[in-house]
Short mmCIF file of C-alpha atoms and ligand atoms in Angstrom, two decimals:
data_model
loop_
_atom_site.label_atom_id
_atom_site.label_comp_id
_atom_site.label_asym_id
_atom_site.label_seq_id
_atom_site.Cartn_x
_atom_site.Cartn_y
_atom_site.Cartn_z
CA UNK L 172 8.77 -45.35 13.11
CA UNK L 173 10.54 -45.36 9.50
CA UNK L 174 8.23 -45.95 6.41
CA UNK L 175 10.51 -49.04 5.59
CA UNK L 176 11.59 -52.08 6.76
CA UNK L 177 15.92 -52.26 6.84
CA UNK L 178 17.18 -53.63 4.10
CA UNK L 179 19.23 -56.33 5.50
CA UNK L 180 20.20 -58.47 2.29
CA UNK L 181 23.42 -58.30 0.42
CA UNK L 182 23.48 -55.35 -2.58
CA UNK L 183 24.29 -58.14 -4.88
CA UNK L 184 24.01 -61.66 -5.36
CA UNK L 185 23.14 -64.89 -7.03
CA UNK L 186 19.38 -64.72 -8.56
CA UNK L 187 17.45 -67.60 -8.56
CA UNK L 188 13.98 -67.07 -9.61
CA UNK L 189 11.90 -70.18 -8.68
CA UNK L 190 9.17 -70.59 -11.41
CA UNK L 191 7.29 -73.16 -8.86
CA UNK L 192 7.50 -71.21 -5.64
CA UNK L 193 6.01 -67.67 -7.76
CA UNK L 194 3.86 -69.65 -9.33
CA UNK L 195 2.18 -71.31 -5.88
CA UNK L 196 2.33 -67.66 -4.45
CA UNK L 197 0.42 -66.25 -7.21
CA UNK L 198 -1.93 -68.83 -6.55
CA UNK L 199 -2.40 -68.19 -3.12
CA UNK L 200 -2.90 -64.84 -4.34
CA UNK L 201 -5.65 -65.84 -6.22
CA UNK L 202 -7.50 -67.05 -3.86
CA UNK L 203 -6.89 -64.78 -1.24
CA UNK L 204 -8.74 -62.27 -3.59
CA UNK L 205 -11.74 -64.54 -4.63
CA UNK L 206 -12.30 -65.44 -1.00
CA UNK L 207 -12.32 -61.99 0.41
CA UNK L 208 -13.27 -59.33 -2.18
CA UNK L 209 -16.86 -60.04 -4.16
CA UNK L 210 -17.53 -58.04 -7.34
CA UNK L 211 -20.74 -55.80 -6.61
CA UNK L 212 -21.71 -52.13 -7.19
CA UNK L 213 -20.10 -51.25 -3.92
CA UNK L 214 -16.59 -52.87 -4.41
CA UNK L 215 -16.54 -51.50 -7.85
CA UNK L 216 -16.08 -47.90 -6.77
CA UNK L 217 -12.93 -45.73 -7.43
CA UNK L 218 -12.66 -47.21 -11.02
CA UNK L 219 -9.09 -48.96 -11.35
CA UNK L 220 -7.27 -47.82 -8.83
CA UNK L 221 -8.39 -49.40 -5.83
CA UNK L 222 -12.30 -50.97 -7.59
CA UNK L 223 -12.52 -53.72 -9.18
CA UNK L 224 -11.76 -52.88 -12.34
CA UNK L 225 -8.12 -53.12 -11.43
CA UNK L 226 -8.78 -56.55 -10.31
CA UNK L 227 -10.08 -57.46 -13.13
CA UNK L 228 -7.48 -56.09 -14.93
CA UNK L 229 -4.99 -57.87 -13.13
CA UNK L 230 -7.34 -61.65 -14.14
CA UNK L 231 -7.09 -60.28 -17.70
CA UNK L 232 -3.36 -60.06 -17.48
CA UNK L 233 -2.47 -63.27 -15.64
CA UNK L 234 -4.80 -64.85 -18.81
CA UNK L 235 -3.03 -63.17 -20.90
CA UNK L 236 0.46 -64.38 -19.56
CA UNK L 237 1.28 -67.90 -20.93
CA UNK L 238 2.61 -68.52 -17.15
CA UNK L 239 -0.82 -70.24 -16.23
CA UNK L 240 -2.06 -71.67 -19.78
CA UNK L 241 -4.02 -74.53 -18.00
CA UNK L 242 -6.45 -71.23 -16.09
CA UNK L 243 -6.87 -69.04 -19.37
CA UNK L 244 -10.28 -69.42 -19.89
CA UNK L 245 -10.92 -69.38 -15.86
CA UNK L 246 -9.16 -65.98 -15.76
CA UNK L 247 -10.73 -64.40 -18.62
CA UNK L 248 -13.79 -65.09 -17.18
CA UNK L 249 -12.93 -64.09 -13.68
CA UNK L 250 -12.15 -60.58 -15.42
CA UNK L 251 -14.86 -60.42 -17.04
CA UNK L 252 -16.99 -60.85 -13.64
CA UNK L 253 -15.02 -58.32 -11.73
CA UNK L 254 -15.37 -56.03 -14.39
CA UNK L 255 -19.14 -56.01 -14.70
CA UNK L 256 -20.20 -54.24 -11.68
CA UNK L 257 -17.99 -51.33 -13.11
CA UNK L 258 -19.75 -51.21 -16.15
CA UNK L 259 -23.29 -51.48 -14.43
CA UNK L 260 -22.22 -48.32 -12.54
CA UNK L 261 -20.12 -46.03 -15.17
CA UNK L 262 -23.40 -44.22 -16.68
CA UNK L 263 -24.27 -42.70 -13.60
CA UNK L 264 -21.10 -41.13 -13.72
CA UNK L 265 -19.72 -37.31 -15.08
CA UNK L 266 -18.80 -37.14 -18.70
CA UNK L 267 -16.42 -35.26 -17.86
CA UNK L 268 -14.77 -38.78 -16.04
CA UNK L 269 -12.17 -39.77 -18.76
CA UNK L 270 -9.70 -40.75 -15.33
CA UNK L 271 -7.72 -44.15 -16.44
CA UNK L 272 -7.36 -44.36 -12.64
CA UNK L 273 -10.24 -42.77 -10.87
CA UNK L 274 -12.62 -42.76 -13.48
CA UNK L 275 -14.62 -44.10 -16.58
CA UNK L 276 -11.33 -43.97 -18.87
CA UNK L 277 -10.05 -47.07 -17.31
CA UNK L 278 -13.11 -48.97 -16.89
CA UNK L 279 -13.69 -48.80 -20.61
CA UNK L 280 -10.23 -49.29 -21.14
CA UNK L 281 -10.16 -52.87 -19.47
CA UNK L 282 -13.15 -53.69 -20.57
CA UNK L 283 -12.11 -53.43 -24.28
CA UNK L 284 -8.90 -55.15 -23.49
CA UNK L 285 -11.06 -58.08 -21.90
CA UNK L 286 -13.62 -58.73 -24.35
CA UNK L 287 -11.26 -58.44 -26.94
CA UNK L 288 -9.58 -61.42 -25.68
CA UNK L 289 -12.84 -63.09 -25.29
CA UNK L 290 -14.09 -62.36 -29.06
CA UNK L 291 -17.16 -60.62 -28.20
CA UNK L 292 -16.98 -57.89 -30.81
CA UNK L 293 -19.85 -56.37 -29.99
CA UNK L 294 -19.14 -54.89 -26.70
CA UNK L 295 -15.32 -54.37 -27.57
CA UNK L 296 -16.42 -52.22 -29.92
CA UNK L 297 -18.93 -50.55 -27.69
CA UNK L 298 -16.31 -49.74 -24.99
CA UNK L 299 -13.40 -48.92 -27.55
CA UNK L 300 -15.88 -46.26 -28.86
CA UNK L 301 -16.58 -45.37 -25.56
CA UNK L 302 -13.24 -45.03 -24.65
CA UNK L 303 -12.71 -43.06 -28.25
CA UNK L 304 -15.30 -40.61 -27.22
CA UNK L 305 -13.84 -39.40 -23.90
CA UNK L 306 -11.04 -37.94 -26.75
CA UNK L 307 -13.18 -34.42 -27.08
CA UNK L 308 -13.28 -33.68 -23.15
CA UNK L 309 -9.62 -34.74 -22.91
CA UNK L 310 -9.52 -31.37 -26.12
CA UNK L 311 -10.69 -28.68 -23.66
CA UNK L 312 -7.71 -27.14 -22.31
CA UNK L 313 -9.85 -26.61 -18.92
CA UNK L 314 -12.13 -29.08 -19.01
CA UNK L 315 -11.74 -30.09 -15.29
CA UNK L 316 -11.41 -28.11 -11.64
CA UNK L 317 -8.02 -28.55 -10.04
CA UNK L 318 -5.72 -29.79 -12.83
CA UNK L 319 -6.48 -31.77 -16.31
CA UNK L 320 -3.34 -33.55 -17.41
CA UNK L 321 -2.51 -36.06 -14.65
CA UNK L 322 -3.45 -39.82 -14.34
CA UNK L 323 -5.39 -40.60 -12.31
CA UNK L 324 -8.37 -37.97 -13.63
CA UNK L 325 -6.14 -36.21 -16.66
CA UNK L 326 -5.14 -35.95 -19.99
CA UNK L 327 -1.76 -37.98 -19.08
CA UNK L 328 -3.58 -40.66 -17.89
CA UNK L 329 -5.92 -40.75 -20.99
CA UNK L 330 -3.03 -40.89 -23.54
CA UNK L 331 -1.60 -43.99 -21.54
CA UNK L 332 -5.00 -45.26 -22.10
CA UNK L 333 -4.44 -45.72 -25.71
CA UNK L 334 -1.26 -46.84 -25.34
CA UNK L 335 -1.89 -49.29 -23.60
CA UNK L 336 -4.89 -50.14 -25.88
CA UNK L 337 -3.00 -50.36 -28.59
CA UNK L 338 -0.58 -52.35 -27.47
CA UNK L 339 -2.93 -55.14 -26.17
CA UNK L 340 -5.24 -55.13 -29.42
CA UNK L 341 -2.42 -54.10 -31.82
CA UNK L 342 -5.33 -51.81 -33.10
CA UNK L 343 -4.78 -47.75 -34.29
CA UNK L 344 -7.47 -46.83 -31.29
CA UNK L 345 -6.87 -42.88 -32.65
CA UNK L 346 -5.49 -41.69 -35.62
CA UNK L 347 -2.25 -39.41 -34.72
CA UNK L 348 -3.56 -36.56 -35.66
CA UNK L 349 -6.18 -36.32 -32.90
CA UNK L 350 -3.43 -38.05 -29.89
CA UNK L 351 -1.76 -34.83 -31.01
CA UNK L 352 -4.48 -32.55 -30.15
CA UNK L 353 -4.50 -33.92 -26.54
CA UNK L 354 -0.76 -34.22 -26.73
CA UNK L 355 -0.30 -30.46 -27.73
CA UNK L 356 -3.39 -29.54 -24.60
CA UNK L 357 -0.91 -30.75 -21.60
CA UNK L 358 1.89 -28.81 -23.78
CA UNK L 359 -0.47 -25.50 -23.72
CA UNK L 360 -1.62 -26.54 -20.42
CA UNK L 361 2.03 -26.60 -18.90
CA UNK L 362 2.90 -23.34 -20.82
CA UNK L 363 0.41 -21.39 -19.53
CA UNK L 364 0.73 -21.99 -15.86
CA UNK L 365 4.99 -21.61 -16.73
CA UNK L 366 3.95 -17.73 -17.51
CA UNK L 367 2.02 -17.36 -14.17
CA UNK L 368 4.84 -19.19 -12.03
CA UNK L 369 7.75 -17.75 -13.31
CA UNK L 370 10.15 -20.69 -12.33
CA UNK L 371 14.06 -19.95 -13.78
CA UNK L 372 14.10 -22.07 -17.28
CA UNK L 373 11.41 -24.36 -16.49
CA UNK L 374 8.96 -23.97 -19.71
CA UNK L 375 6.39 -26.43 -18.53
CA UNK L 376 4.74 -26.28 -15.06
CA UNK L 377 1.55 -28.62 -13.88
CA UNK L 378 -0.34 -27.85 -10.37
CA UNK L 379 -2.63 -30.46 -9.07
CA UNK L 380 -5.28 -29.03 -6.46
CA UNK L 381 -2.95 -25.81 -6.45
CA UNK L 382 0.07 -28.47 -6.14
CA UNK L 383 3.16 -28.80 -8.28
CA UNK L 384 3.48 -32.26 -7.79
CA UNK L 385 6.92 -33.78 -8.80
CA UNK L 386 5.71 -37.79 -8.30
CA UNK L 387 4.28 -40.11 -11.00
CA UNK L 388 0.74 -39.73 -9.71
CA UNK L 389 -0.48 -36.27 -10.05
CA UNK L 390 2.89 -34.41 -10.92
CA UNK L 391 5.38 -33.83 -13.57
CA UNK L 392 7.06 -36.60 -14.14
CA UNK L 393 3.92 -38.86 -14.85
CA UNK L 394 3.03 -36.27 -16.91
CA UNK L 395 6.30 -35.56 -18.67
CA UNK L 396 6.70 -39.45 -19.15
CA UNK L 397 3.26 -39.71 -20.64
CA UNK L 398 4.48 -36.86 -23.27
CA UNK L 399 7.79 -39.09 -23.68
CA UNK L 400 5.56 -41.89 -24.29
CA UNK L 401 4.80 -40.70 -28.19
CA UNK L 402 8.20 -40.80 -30.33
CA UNK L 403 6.20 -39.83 -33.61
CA UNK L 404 4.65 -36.53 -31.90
CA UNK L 405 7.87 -35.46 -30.25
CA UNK L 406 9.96 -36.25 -33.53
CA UNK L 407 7.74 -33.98 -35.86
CA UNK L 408 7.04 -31.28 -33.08
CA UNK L 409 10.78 -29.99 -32.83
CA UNK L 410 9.63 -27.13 -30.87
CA UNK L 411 7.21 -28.71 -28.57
CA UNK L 412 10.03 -31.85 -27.73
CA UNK L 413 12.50 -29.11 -26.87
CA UNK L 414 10.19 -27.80 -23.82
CA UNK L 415 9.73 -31.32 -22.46
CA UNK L 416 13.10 -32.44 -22.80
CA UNK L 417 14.03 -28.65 -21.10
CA UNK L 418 11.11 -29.70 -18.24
CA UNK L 419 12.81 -32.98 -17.92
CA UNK L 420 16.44 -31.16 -17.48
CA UNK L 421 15.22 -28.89 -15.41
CA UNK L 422 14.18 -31.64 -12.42
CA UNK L 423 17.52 -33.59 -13.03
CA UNK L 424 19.39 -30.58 -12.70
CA UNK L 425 17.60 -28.54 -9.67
CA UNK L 426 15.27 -31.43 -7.96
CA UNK L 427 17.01 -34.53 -7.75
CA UNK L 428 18.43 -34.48 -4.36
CA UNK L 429 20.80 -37.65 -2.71
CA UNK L 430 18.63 -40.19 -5.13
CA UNK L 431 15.36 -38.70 -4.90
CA UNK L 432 12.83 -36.39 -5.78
CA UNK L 433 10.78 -34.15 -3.39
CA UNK L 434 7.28 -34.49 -3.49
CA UNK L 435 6.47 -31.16 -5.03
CA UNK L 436 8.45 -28.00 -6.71
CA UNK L 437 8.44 -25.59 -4.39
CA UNK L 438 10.08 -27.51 -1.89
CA UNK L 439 12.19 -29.11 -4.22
CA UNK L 440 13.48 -25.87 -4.87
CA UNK L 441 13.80 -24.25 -1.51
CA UNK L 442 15.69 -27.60 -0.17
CA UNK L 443 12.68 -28.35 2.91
CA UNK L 444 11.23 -31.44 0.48
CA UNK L 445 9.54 -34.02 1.41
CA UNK L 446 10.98 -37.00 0.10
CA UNK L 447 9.09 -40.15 -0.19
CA UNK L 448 9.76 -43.53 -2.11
CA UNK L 449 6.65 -44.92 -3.41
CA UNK L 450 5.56 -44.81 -7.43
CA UNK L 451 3.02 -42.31 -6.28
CA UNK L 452 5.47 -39.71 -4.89
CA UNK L 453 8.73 -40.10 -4.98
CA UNK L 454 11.77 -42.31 -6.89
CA UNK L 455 9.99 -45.49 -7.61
CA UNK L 456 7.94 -43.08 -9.94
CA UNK L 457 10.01 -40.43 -11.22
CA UNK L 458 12.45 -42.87 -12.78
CA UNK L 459 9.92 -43.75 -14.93
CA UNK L 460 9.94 -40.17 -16.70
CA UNK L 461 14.15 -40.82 -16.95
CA UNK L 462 13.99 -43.81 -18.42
CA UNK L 463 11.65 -43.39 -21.22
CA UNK L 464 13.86 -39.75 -21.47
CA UNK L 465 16.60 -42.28 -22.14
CA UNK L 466 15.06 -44.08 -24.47
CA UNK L 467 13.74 -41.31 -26.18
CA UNK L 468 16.19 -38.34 -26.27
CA UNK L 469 19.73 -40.68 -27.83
CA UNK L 470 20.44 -42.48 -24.81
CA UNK L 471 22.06 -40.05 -23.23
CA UNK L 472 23.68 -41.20 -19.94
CA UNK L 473 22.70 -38.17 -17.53
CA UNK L 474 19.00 -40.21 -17.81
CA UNK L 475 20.71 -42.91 -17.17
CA UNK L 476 22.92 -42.13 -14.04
CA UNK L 477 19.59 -40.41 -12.53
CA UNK L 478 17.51 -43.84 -13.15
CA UNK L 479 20.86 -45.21 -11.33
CA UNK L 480 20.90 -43.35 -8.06
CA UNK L 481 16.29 -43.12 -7.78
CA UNK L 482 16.83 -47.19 -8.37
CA UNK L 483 19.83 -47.51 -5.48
CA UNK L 484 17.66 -45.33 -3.16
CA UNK L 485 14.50 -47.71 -3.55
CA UNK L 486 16.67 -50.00 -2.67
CA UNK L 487 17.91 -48.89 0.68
CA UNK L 488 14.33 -47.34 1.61
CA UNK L 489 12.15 -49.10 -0.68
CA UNK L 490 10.87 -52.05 1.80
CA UNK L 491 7.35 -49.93 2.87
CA UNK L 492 5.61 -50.73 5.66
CA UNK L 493 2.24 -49.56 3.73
CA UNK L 494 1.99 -52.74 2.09
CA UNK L 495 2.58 -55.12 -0.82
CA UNK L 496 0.89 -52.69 -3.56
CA UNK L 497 2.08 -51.26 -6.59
CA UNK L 498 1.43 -47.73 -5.78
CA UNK L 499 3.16 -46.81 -2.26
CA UNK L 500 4.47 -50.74 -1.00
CA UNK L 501 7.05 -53.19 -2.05
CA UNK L 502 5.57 -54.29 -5.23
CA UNK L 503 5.98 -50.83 -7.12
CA UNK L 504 9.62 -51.09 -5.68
CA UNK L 505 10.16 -54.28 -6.92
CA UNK L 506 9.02 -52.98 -10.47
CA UNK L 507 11.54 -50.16 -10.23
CA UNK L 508 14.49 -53.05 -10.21
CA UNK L 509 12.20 -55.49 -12.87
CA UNK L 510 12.61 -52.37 -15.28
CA UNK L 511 16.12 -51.58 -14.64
CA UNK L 512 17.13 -55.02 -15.22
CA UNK L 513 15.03 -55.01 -18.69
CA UNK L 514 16.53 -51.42 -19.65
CA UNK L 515 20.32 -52.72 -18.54
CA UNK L 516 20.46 -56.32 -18.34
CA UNK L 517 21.99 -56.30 -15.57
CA UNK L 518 21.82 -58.99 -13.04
CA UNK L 519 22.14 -57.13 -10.17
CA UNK L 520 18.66 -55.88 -10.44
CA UNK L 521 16.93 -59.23 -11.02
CA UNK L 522 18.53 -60.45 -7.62
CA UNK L 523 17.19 -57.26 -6.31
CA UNK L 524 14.13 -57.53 -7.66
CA UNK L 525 13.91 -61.09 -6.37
CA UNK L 526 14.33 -60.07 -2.89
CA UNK L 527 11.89 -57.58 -2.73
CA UNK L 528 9.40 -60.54 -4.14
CA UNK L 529 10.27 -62.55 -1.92
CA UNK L 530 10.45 -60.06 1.21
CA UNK L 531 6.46 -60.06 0.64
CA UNK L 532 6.41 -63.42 1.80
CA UNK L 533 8.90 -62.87 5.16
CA UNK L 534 7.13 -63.76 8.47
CA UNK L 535 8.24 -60.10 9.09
CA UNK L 536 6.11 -58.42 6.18
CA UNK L 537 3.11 -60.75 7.29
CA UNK L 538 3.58 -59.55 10.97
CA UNK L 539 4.46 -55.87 10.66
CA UNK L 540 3.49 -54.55 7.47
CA UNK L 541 0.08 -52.37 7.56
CA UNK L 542 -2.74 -54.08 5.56
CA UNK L 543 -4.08 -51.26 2.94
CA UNK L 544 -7.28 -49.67 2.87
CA UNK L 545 -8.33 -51.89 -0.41
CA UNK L 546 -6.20 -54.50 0.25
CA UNK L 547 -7.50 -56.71 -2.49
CA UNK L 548 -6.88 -53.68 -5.48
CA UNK L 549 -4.66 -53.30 -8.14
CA UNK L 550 -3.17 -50.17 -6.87
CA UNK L 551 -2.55 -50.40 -3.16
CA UNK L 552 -3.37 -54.06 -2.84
CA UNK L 553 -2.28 -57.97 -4.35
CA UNK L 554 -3.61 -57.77 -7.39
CA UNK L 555 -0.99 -55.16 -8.06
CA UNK L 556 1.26 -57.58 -6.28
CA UNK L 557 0.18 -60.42 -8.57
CA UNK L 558 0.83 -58.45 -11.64
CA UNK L 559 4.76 -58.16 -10.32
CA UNK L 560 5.16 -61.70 -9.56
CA UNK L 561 3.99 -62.48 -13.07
CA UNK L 562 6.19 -60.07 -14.38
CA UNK L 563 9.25 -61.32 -12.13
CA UNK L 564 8.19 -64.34 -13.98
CA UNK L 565 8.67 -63.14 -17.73
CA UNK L 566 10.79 -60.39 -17.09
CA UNK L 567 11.47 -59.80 -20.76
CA UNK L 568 7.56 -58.82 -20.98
CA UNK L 569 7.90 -56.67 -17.57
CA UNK L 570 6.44 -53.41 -17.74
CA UNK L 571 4.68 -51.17 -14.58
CA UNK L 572 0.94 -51.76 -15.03
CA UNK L 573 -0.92 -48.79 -17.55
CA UNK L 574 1.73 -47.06 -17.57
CA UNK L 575 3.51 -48.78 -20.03
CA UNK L 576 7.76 -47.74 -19.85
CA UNK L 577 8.34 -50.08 -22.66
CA UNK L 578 6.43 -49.58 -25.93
CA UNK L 579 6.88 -52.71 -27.87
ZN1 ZN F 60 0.63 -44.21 -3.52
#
C-alpha cells in the first residue's frame, strides 16, 4: 500500500481559514490529550520527542498564542504539570544527555521557557543554567558514540536550543563567543569525516550510527540548517560559511532528485535512494536547510526553486498514512506549505496548507490513517498537530516547532 493518501483536491484554490472551526478542533484536541495521556514518570520518557515534555511544550505554546486568551493561565499550568514528571526523572540521566529531542537539553529547555512565562525566577534560572551547562559536553568534538551534531542527541539540536530560548525569553542565553565554539565543533566534526570519505567537493560530511543521513532528523540538512541558523557566526567566519554554503550546493546539485531528497548519501549518489516525505527523512525536512540558505546566502533563487519543487512533491505525496504528527504525518506537511506561504506570500500555499488541516479531520484520515506509537506526543502525535493548527491560525507567527526557520 502507498505511504499516502491521493491527493484528490484542486492544486489551487480559494482559502478560507475558519478561525471557529480550528479553534473547536484544537479544542477537541485538548481534550483528547488530557483524557488519554496522564503525566507520570512513565509517560515522561523519551524527553520531547514523543514524552511529555513535548506536550507540555505544546500547552506552553497554545498559552503563549493570544488565539485562546480566555485558557492562558489553564495552559500554563497544564505545561507546567506535564512537564514535571520530566524534571523528576532528568537526574538519573547521562550528562552526557544534552539531546533537545531525546534528551535532557529539551527538558530544560521547556522548562525555562515555561516558568519564565509563569514568573517563577527561581527555577527559570535553575533550568536556564542547566541548560547553559550542557554547553561544555556539546565542546568535545567526540563527546558521544555514533555521531554528535544531530538533533535529536547532537550539537545541532543543542544550538536550536538556544535559539529557540532566546527567542521566547528575548534573553542572551550564551554569549557568541562560546555558540561559536559549538558552532566551529560540527564544522571540525564535518571536516574530519570529509577527509576519511572522500566525497567529490563535498567539504562537510556527518554519519549518524555509521549513516550519512540526508533528512532533517539525524542528517545534513538539519545539521547544515542549524549552522544556517547563526547569521553573525557565518558573516565573521568567511572561511567556515564557504564550506556550508559548498555542503549545501553540493546536495542541490548531486542529491535532489524529481523534488526530493534520498534518505542518505550514498544512495543519493549512486541513484538506488530511498526517498521518503516526512520532516524526519525526506522533503518536508530538507527544505528547511534551503530556505534558511535563502534567507541567508542573498536570496539567491536556486534555494528558492529547490524549496519550490521539495514543497510541490509534499504536496502530491505528502498525505501519510502514519498519522497526524509533525515528524513523519500530515501535520509536518502542512508546516512545509505554512512556511512557504510566510517565505512567499503566496496564496497558493495557505489553501494548501488549509487542506492538509483540514484532511486531518476527513472521515477517511479517522478511518484509515495508522494511530502512532505515542499518539498523544509532540513529535509523532496531536500535540504536534495542535501546534500546526495554531500556527494555521497566526500564520504570520508560523514557524516548525524547535527548529525555528524564521528568526525574528
Ligand atoms: Zn519521523
Amino acid at each position: 500500500m502507498s505511504r499516502h493518501f491521493n491527493n484528490q483536491f484542486e492544486d489551487a484554490g480559494r482559502c478560507e481559514v475558519s478561525q471557529d472551526f480550528y479553534k473547536d478542533r484544537i479544542m477537541e484536541t485538548v481534550d483528547k490529550i488530557l483524557s488519554g495521556l496522564k503525566a507520570t514518570s512513565k509517560t515522561c520518557e523519551k524527553g520531547v520527542y514523543t514524552g511529555t515534555a513535548g506536550v507540555a511544550y505544546c500547552f506552553y505554546y497554545l498559552s503563549q498564542s493570544g488565539i485562546f486568551p480566555e485558557h492562558h493561565d489553564k495552559f500554563l499550568k497544564l505545561a507546567e504539570c506535564y512537564i514535571s514528571p520530566a524534571l523528576d526523572k532528568h537526574h538519573v540521566r547521562s550528562r552526557k544527555d544534552v539531546g533537545l529531542l531525546s534528551g535532557n537539553g529539551g527538558v530544560y529547555m521547556v522548562a525555562a521557557l515555561i516558568y519564565n512565562k509563569l514568573g517563577d525566577k527561581q527555577k527559570y534560572e535553575k533550568y536556564i543554567e542547566a541548560y547553559q551547562n550542557l554547553a561544555s559536553c556539546c565542546e568535545q568534538v567526540d563527546f558521544l558514540d555514533g555521531g554528535c551534531d544531530e538533533l535529536f542527541v547532537g550539537r545541532a539540536g543543542y544550538m536550536f536550543g538556544i535559539l529557540a530560548l532566546e527567542k521566547c525569553t528575548g534573553v542572551n542565553i550564551l554569549p557568541l563567543s562560546q555558540v561559536k565554539i559549538v558552532w566551529d565543533k560540527v564544522i571540525e566534526s564535518g571536516r574530519v569525516l570529509s577527509e576519511t570519505n572522500n566525497v567529490g567537493d563535498l567539504p562537510l560530511v556527518y554519519k549518524y550510527h555509521g549513516k550519512p543521513y540526508l533528512g532533517a532528523a539525524h542528517g545534513f540538512s538539519g545539521i547544515l540548517q542549524a549552522l544556517l541558523s547563526f547569521p553573525q557566526l557565518l558573516k565573521n567566519n568567511r572561511e567556515s560559511a564557504d564550506l556550508v554554503k559548498k555542503s549545501v550546493d553540493f546536495i542541490l546539485n548531486n542529491c535532489l532528485n524529481s523534488g526530493n531528497v534520498a534518505t542518505n548519501l550514498d544512495a543519493a549518489l549512486h541513484g538506488n535512494g530511498k526517498f521518503l516525505v516526512h520532516w524526519c527523512h525526506g522533503a518536508a525536512g530538507v527544505i528547511y536547510m534551503f530556505i534558511r540558505a535563502y534567507l541567508a546566502f542573498g536570496k539567491d533563487e536556486r534555494y528558492l526553486n529547490a524549496c519550490r519543487e521539495l514543497a510541490e512533491t509534499v504536496w502530491q505525496k505528502g498525505l501519510l498514512r502514519k498519522g497526524p504528527g509533525i515528524c513523519h504525518g500530515v501535520a509536518g506537511s502542512g508546516y512545509v506549505f505554512l512556511l512557504m506561504y510566510r517565505l512567499t506570500g503566496e496564496q497558493k500555499y495557505l489553501y494548501q496548507a488549509e487542506r492538509f488541516a483540514n484532511f486531518m479531520f476527513s472521515d477517511l484520515f479517522k478511518a484509515e490513517a495508522r494511530t502512532p506509537d505515542r499518539p498523544f506526543s509532540l513529535f509523532e502525535g496531536l500535540a504536534g498537530t495542535i501546534c500546526f493548527l495554531l500556527d494555521l491560525l497566526q500564520t504570520n507567527k508560523a514557524d516548525y516547532p524547535l527548529f525555528s526557520v524564521f528568526l525574528e
